[in-house]
Structures are given as structure tokens and as C-alpha cells.
Amino acid sequence: MAASLTSSLSSTFSTLSLRRFSLLPTHQQPNSLSLARPANFPSIRAQSADVDTTFFDNLDPDENNTFDPPEKPEDYVPPTSFDEGPPESEDEIAAAYEELYGPAYSGVSVLGNDVYVMDSKVKKTSSFGKVKKDKIRDGFEERVVQVRRVTKVVKGGKQLHFRAVVVVGDKKGQVGVGVGKAKEVVAAVQKSATNARRNIITVPMTKYLTFPHRSDGDYGAAKVMLRPASPGTGVIAGGAVRIVLEMAGVENALGKQLGSNNALNNARATVVAVQQMRQFSEVARERGIPMEELWK
């Protein structure tokens, strides 16, 4: 009974398939010749005929082939074993470790590197269990311009944060302004100091520690006017402008805030005004003339 059922099903499927192909157009009906391999189709034998297989003619697959290494040259000297060499001293090991991973946390440098330039990676635990970081000793001083409490309204209420504006400088012509936010004042100051170190600029100054020429800068609604001053005048400016000039090392200058009283915008406006200044040597080099001819 199963054999008769199988034969009936196969005949039914063949009839359905023929009926399906009979409904197709004439150019789409299958043909026994179309199922054959095309004439231009490369055969496997034709491809294998181009490969040189004469190497395997005399090779016995059941034979055990042994590896025969080449002979060593006469002047060959075998390398010494890792354990047979002279033992390394502690200084050599410390120097190799410092070359790979940097100065050790112990504060001792074998290669003469400055161990205080590390980006505050030495973590110390205070008495309250909080992790605190050491200050970065890279020659820059930090001055906090402003710390404000800001809030952010979210779905569950208000989130309280602190925003700090910090100016860093080495008082030798390098200064930077940064801003940072955090839930604590100390963390906000650290963030803003890191941001200020990423925005360091060079302040052009003369030998009298003043500006080479006057300049104006604006940032947002804040406008700042900077003017050079004679020796002994000091820094006559207020607010964030005075802090930026003092951290840059300017000792004689005049500054005035003409627009907004926002501390951050005034500090950045001062940076914009300083970036517009150029030394006399730069202008003479661009014009291709000596500096003496600039005032003729």
C-alpha cells in the first residue's frame, strides 16, 4: 500500500510540474539542452592540465619521509641560552621597566625622567575613603576665576552641579582658559584645569613684558580692549581679564571690559584678543624686510 501511495504521489508531482511549465511562455520553458554545461565553461580537467604535477609522480604516499636539514656552515656559532647569560642588575631591570611603562610610582627615575609630569595617575585614599589625586606639577599655576552652582531640570526633578572656570599659566607667555562641571567643587576645578591645559596659547610680549601693539577681541556678548603700557604701569584691568594677563606673565598692560560681565566670556575674549597679536619679527619675516624698515 505504501508503494502504491509513493508512486501516485510522484506521478502527481510530475504532472503538476509539467502543467506549470506548460503555462510559461515558449522562450521560458525548460529545455533539456539548456540544462547542459555551456561550451565555453572551463572543465576541471582543462584546469588541472595547466598545473605541473610531475613532482608527485615518484612520491609514495605510504613512505615515511624524514626531514633532512641542511648542513651548518663552518663559522656557525650557536646562540647562548637565556639562562646562561650574565644576570642583569637591578638598575638595568628598572631602566628596562621604566622604558616600557614610564617612571615608577615610587618617585625614583633611573633614566632621569621627571616623575611629577604624570597626569595625576597616583591615587591616594583619604581618611574618608574617597580617592583623591595629586596636583600636576608641570610648571603651570592654577587660578580659579569663578565657581557657580547650576541646575539641570530632568524628569525626576533638578540635578545640582558646579561649574568652575580656571585659568592656568606659567607666567612666561603660556596661558589657557578652561571650564568644567561636576557634582563637587573639587572635581569641577580639576576638570576645568585639565580643559585649560588642553587650550594653551602663547602670548606675544616685548622685553618690557607688555603687548607689542593694541588689540580688541570679542566672544559672545563680551568685548575686551587690550593696550600696551610703559614699564612700571602694572596691569590695569579687572575681573577675568586681569587674571588671564597675570597668569600669562604680562606686567605692564591696560585692559577694559566693554560688553558683558560674564567671567567666562571675558576670559575667552581676552584669549581671542591675544591671538590676534603678532610680533614685529613675524611681520618683517612675512614681508621679507629687516625689522629696521618697519618704522620707515
CSV table of C-alpha atoms in Angstrom, one decimal:
chain,number,residue,atom,x,y,z
A,1,MET,CA,0.0,0.0,0.0
A,2,ALA,CA,2.9,2.3,0.8
A,3,ALA,CA,4.5,1.6,-2.6
A,4,SER,CA,1.3,2.4,-4.4
A,5,LEU,CA,0.9,5.7,-2.4
A,6,THR,CA,4.5,6.7,-3.2
A,7,SER,CA,4.1,6.1,-7.0
A,8,SER,CA,0.8,8.0,-7.0
A,9,LEU,CA,2.4,11.0,-5.3
A,10,SER,CA,5.4,11.0,-7.7
A,11,SER,CA,3.1,10.9,-10.7
A,12,THR,CA,1.0,13.7,-9.3
A,13,PHE,CA,4.1,15.9,-8.7
A,14,SER,CA,5.4,15.2,-12.2
A,15,THR,CA,2.0,16.1,-13.7
A,16,LEU,CA,1.9,19.4,-11.7
A,17,SER,CA,5.4,20.3,-12.8
A,18,LEU,CA,4.7,19.7,-16.4
A,19,ARG,CA,1.4,21.6,-16.2
A,20,ARG,CA,3.3,24.5,-14.5
A,21,PHE,CA,5.9,24.6,-17.3
A,22,SER,CA,3.3,24.4,-19.9
A,23,LEU,CA,1.8,27.7,-18.7
A,24,LEU,CA,5.1,29.6,-19.2
A,25,PRO,CA,5.9,31.3,-22.5
A,26,THR,CA,7.7,29.4,-25.1
A,27,HIS,CA,11.1,31.1,-24.6
A,28,GLN,CA,10.9,30.4,-20.8
A,29,GLN,CA,10.1,26.7,-20.9
A,30,PRO,CA,12.9,24.4,-19.7
A,31,ASN,CA,14.8,22.5,-22.4
A,32,SER,CA,17.0,19.5,-21.9
A,33,LEU,CA,19.7,21.3,-23.9
A,34,SER,CA,19.6,24.4,-21.7
A,35,LEU,CA,20.5,22.3,-18.6
A,36,ALA,CA,23.7,21.0,-20.1
A,37,ARG,CA,27.1,22.6,-19.4
A,38,PRO,CA,27.9,25.6,-21.7
A,39,ALA,CA,30.5,25.1,-24.4
A,40,ASN,CA,32.8,27.9,-23.1
A,41,PHE,CA,32.6,26.7,-19.4
A,42,PRO,CA,36.1,25.5,-18.4
A,43,SER,CA,36.2,21.9,-17.3
A,44,ILE,CA,38.1,20.6,-14.3
A,45,ARG,CA,40.3,18.5,-16.4
A,46,ALA,CA,41.3,21.5,-18.6
A,47,GLN,CA,42.2,23.5,-15.4
A,48,SER,CA,44.2,20.6,-13.9
A,49,ALA,CA,46.1,20.1,-17.2
A,50,ASP,CA,47.8,23.5,-16.7
A,51,VAL,CA,49.2,22.6,-13.3
A,52,ASP,CA,52.5,20.9,-13.1
A,53,THR,CA,52.1,17.7,-11.1
A,54,THR,CA,55.2,15.8,-12.2
A,55,PHE,CA,56.6,16.2,-8.7
A,56,PHE,CA,54.1,13.8,-7.3
A,57,ASP,CA,54.7,11.0,-9.9
A,58,ASN,CA,57.6,9.5,-7.9
A,59,LEU,CA,56.2,10.2,-4.5
A,60,ASP,CA,54.9,7.2,-2.4
A,61,PRO,CA,52.2,8.3,0.0
A,62,ASP,CA,52.8,5.3,2.3
A,63,GLU,CA,56.6,6.0,2.6
A,64,ASN,CA,57.8,7.6,5.8
A,65,ASN,CA,59.8,10.7,4.7
A,66,THR,CA,62.3,12.1,7.2
A,67,PHE,CA,63.3,15.8,7.4
A,68,ASP,CA,67.0,16.2,6.2
A,69,PRO,CA,68.1,19.7,7.4
A,70,PRO,CA,71.0,21.5,5.6
A,71,GLU,CA,74.5,21.3,7.0
A,72,LYS,CA,75.6,24.1,9.3
A,73,PRO,CA,78.3,26.5,8.0
A,74,GLU,CA,81.8,26.3,9.4
A,75,ASP,CA,81.7,29.7,11.1
A,76,TYR,CA,78.3,29.0,12.8
A,77,VAL,CA,78.2,29.9,16.5
A,78,PRO,CA,75.1,28.7,18.4
A,79,PRO,CA,73.3,31.4,20.4
A,80,THR,CA,73.7,31.4,24.1
A,81,SER,CA,70.8,30.1,26.2
A,82,PHE,CA,68.6,32.6,28.0
A,83,ASP,CA,69.7,31.2,31.4
A,84,GLU,CA,73.4,31.1,30.6
A,85,GLY,CA,73.8,34.8,30.1
A,86,PRO,CA,75.2,37.1,32.9
A,87,PRO,CA,72.5,38.1,35.4
A,88,GLU,CA,71.0,41.6,35.0
A,89,SER,CA,71.5,44.1,37.7
A,90,GLU,CA,68.6,45.8,39.5
A,91,ASP,CA,69.3,49.1,37.7
A,92,GLU,CA,69.2,47.5,34.3
A,93,ILE,CA,65.9,45.9,35.2
A,94,ALA,CA,64.5,49.1,36.5
A,95,ALA,CA,65.7,51.0,33.4
A,96,ALA,CA,64.0,48.5,31.1
A,97,TYR,CA,60.8,48.6,33.1
A,98,GLU,CA,60.8,52.5,33.0
A,99,GLU,CA,61.4,52.5,29.3
A,100,LEU,CA,58.4,50.3,28.7
A,101,TYR,CA,55.9,51.6,31.3
A,102,GLY,CA,57.2,55.0,32.4
A,103,PRO,CA,58.5,56.2,35.8
A,104,ALA,CA,57.6,54.1,38.7
A,105,TYR,CA,55.2,55.3,41.4
A,106,SER,CA,57.9,55.3,44.0
A,107,GLY,CA,59.2,58.6,42.6
A,108,VAL,CA,62.6,57.3,41.6
A,109,SER,CA,63.6,57.7,37.9
A,110,VAL,CA,66.5,55.6,36.6
A,111,LEU,CA,66.5,57.3,33.2
A,112,GLY,CA,66.3,60.8,34.6
A,113,ASN,CA,62.7,61.5,33.7
A,114,ASP,CA,60.5,64.0,35.5
A,115,VAL,CA,58.3,61.8,37.7
A,116,TYR,CA,56.0,64.8,38.5
A,117,VAL,CA,54.7,65.2,35.0
A,118,MET,CA,52.5,62.1,35.2
A,119,ASP,CA,48.8,63.0,34.7
A,120,SER,CA,47.9,62.5,38.4
A,121,LYS,CA,47.7,58.8,38.0
A,122,VAL,CA,48.9,58.2,41.6
A,123,LYS,CA,45.7,57.6,43.5
A,124,LYS,CA,45.6,58.1,47.3
A,125,THR,CA,42.9,57.3,49.7
A,126,SER,CA,42.0,59.9,52.2
A,127,SER,CA,40.7,59.3,55.7
A,128,PHE,CA,37.1,59.4,54.4
A,129,GLY,CA,37.7,56.6,51.9
A,130,LYS,CA,37.5,58.8,48.9
A,131,VAL,CA,40.1,58.6,46.2
A,132,LYS,CA,42.0,61.9,45.7
A,133,LYS,CA,44.5,62.9,43.1
A,134,ASP,CA,47.8,64.8,43.4
A,135,LYS,CA,48.2,68.1,41.7
A,136,ILE,CA,50.0,68.0,38.4
A,137,ARG,CA,53.5,69.6,38.7
A,138,ASP,CA,54.2,70.7,35.2
A,139,GLY,CA,55.2,74.3,35.8
A,140,PHE,CA,51.7,75.8,35.4
A,141,GLU,CA,49.9,77.6,38.1
A,142,GLU,CA,46.1,77.5,38.5
A,143,ARG,CA,43.8,80.4,39.4
A,144,VAL,CA,40.0,79.9,39.9
A,145,VAL,CA,38.1,82.6,38.3
A,146,GLN,CA,34.5,81.6,39.1
A,147,VAL,CA,32.6,78.7,40.7
A,148,ARG,CA,28.8,78.8,40.1
A,149,ARG,CA,26.0,76.4,41.1
A,150,VAL,CA,24.0,75.3,38.1
A,151,THR,CA,20.9,73.1,37.9
A,152,LYS,CA,19.5,70.8,35.2
A,153,VAL,CA,15.8,70.1,35.2
A,154,VAL,CA,15.1,66.4,34.4
A,155,LYS,CA,12.1,64.1,34.6
A,156,GLY,CA,12.6,63.3,38.3
A,157,GLY,CA,13.4,66.8,39.4
A,158,LYS,CA,16.5,69.0,39.4
A,159,GLN,CA,20.2,67.9,39.2
A,160,LEU,CA,22.6,70.1,41.1
A,161,HIS,CA,26.1,70.6,39.6
A,162,PHE,CA,29.0,73.1,40.0
A,163,ARG,CA,30.7,74.9,37.1
A,164,ALA,CA,34.2,76.1,37.6
A,165,VAL,CA,36.2,78.5,35.4
A,166,VAL,CA,40.0,78.1,35.8
A,167,VAL,CA,43.0,79.9,34.2
A,168,VAL,CA,46.3,78.2,34.1
A,169,GLY,CA,49.6,79.7,33.1
A,170,ASP,CA,53.4,79.5,33.6
A,171,LYS,CA,53.8,83.4,33.8
A,172,LYS,CA,56.3,83.0,30.9
A,173,GLY,CA,53.9,83.6,28.0
A,174,GLN,CA,51.8,80.4,28.2
A,175,VAL,CA,48.2,80.7,29.3
A,176,GLY,CA,44.9,78.7,28.9
A,177,VAL,CA,41.3,79.1,29.9
A,178,GLY,CA,39.1,76.1,30.8
A,179,VAL,CA,35.7,75.2,32.1
A,180,GLY,CA,34.4,72.1,33.8
A,181,LYS,CA,31.3,70.8,35.5
A,182,ALA,CA,30.9,68.2,38.3
A,183,LYS,CA,28.8,67.3,41.3
A,184,GLU,CA,31.5,68.5,43.6
A,185,VAL,CA,33.5,71.7,43.6
A,186,VAL,CA,36.9,70.0,43.8
A,187,ALA,CA,36.1,67.7,40.8
A,188,ALA,CA,34.8,70.7,38.8
A,189,VAL,CA,38.1,72.6,39.4
A,190,GLN,CA,40.2,69.6,38.4
A,191,LYS,CA,38.1,69.1,35.2
A,192,SER,CA,38.4,72.8,34.3
A,193,ALA,CA,42.2,72.8,34.9
A,194,THR,CA,42.6,69.8,32.6
A,195,ASN,CA,40.5,71.5,30.0
A,196,ALA,CA,42.6,74.7,30.3
A,197,ARG,CA,45.8,72.7,29.8
A,198,ARG,CA,44.4,71.5,26.5
A,199,ASN,CA,43.8,75.1,25.3
A,200,ILE,CA,47.2,76.6,26.0
A,201,ILE,CA,48.2,79.6,23.8
A,202,THR,CA,51.3,81.7,23.6
A,203,VAL,CA,51.1,85.4,24.4
A,204,PRO,CA,53.4,87.7,22.3
A,205,MET,CA,55.3,90.1,24.6
A,206,THR,CA,58.2,92.6,24.3
A,207,LYS,CA,61.2,92.8,26.5
A,208,TYR,CA,59.3,95.2,28.8
A,209,LEU,CA,56.7,92.4,29.4
A,210,THR,CA,53.9,94.2,27.6
A,211,PHE,CA,52.0,93.8,24.3
A,212,PRO,CA,53.6,94.6,21.0
A,213,HIS,CA,50.5,96.6,19.9
A,214,ARG,CA,46.9,97.2,20.7
A,215,SER,CA,44.2,94.6,20.1
A,216,ASP,CA,40.5,94.1,20.6
A,217,GLY,CA,38.6,90.8,21.0
A,218,ASP,CA,35.1,89.6,21.5
A,219,TYR,CA,33.5,86.4,22.5
A,220,GLY,CA,29.7,86.2,22.5
A,221,ALA,CA,28.5,89.5,24.1
A,222,ALA,CA,31.8,90.2,25.8
A,223,LYS,CA,34.2,92.7,24.3
A,224,VAL,CA,37.7,93.3,25.6
A,225,MET,CA,40.2,96.0,24.8
A,226,LEU,CA,43.9,95.5,25.4
A,227,ARG,CA,46.6,98.2,25.1
A,228,PRO,CA,50.4,98.1,25.7
A,229,ALA,CA,51.7,100.2,28.6
A,230,SER,CA,55.1,101.7,29.6
A,231,PRO,CA,57.3,100.0,32.1
A,232,GLY,CA,56.2,100.5,35.7
A,233,THR,CA,52.5,100.8,34.9
A,234,GLY,CA,51.4,97.4,36.0
A,235,VAL,CA,48.3,95.5,35.0
A,236,ILE,CA,45.4,97.9,35.0
A,237,ALA,CA,42.4,95.6,34.3
A,238,GLY,CA,39.7,94.0,36.3
A,239,GLY,CA,37.8,90.7,36.5
A,240,ALA,CA,38.8,87.8,34.3
A,241,VAL,CA,40.9,89.9,32.1
A,242,ARG,CA,43.4,90.7,34.9
A,243,ILE,CA,43.7,87.1,35.9
A,244,VAL,CA,44.4,86.0,32.3
A,245,LEU,CA,47.1,88.6,31.9
A,246,GLU,CA,48.7,87.9,35.2
A,247,MET,CA,48.9,84.2,34.6
A,248,ALA,CA,50.4,84.8,31.2
A,249,GLY,CA,53.2,86.9,32.7
A,250,VAL,CA,52.2,90.3,31.5
A,251,GLU,CA,53.4,93.0,33.9
A,252,ASN,CA,52.5,96.2,32.0
A,253,ALA,CA,49.2,96.4,30.2
A,254,LEU,CA,45.9,98.2,30.0
A,255,GLY,CA,42.6,96.2,29.8
A,256,LYS,CA,39.0,97.1,29.7
A,257,GLN,CA,35.7,95.1,29.5
A,258,LEU,CA,33.3,96.8,27.2
A,259,GLY,CA,30.4,94.3,26.9
A,260,SER,CA,29.0,91.6,29.1
A,261,ASN,CA,30.2,91.0,32.6
A,262,ASN,CA,30.3,87.2,32.2
A,263,ALA,CA,33.6,85.9,33.6
A,264,LEU,CA,34.0,83.0,31.1
A,265,ASN,CA,33.2,85.1,28.0
A,266,ASN,CA,35.5,87.9,29.1
A,267,ALA,CA,38.3,85.4,29.7
A,268,ARG,CA,37.8,83.9,26.3
A,269,ALA,CA,37.5,87.3,24.7
A,270,THR,CA,40.9,88.1,26.2
A,271,VAL,CA,42.4,85.0,24.6
A,272,VAL,CA,40.9,86.0,21.3
A,273,ALA,CA,42.4,89.4,21.5
A,274,VAL,CA,45.8,88.0,22.4
A,275,GLN,CA,45.7,85.5,19.5
A,276,GLN,CA,45.3,88.4,17.1
A,277,MET,CA,48.6,90.0,18.2
A,278,ARG,CA,51.8,89.4,16.2
A,279,GLN,CA,55.5,90.1,16.9
A,280,PHE,CA,57.4,92.6,14.8
A,281,SER,CA,59.8,89.9,13.8
A,282,GLU,CA,56.9,87.8,12.4
A,283,VAL,CA,55.6,90.7,10.3
A,284,ALA,CA,59.1,91.5,9.0
A,285,ARG,CA,59.7,87.9,8.1
A,286,GLU,CA,56.4,87.7,6.2
A,287,ARG,CA,57.2,91.0,4.3
A,288,GLY,CA,60.8,89.9,3.6
A,289,ILE,CA,62.4,93.0,5.0
A,290,PRO,CA,64.5,93.7,8.1
A,291,MET,CA,62.9,94.9,11.2
A,292,GLU,CA,64.5,98.4,10.9
A,293,GLU,CA,62.4,99.2,7.9
A,294,LEU,CA,59.1,98.6,9.6
A,295,TRP,CA,59.1,102.1,11.1
A,296,LYS,CA,60.2,103.9,7.9
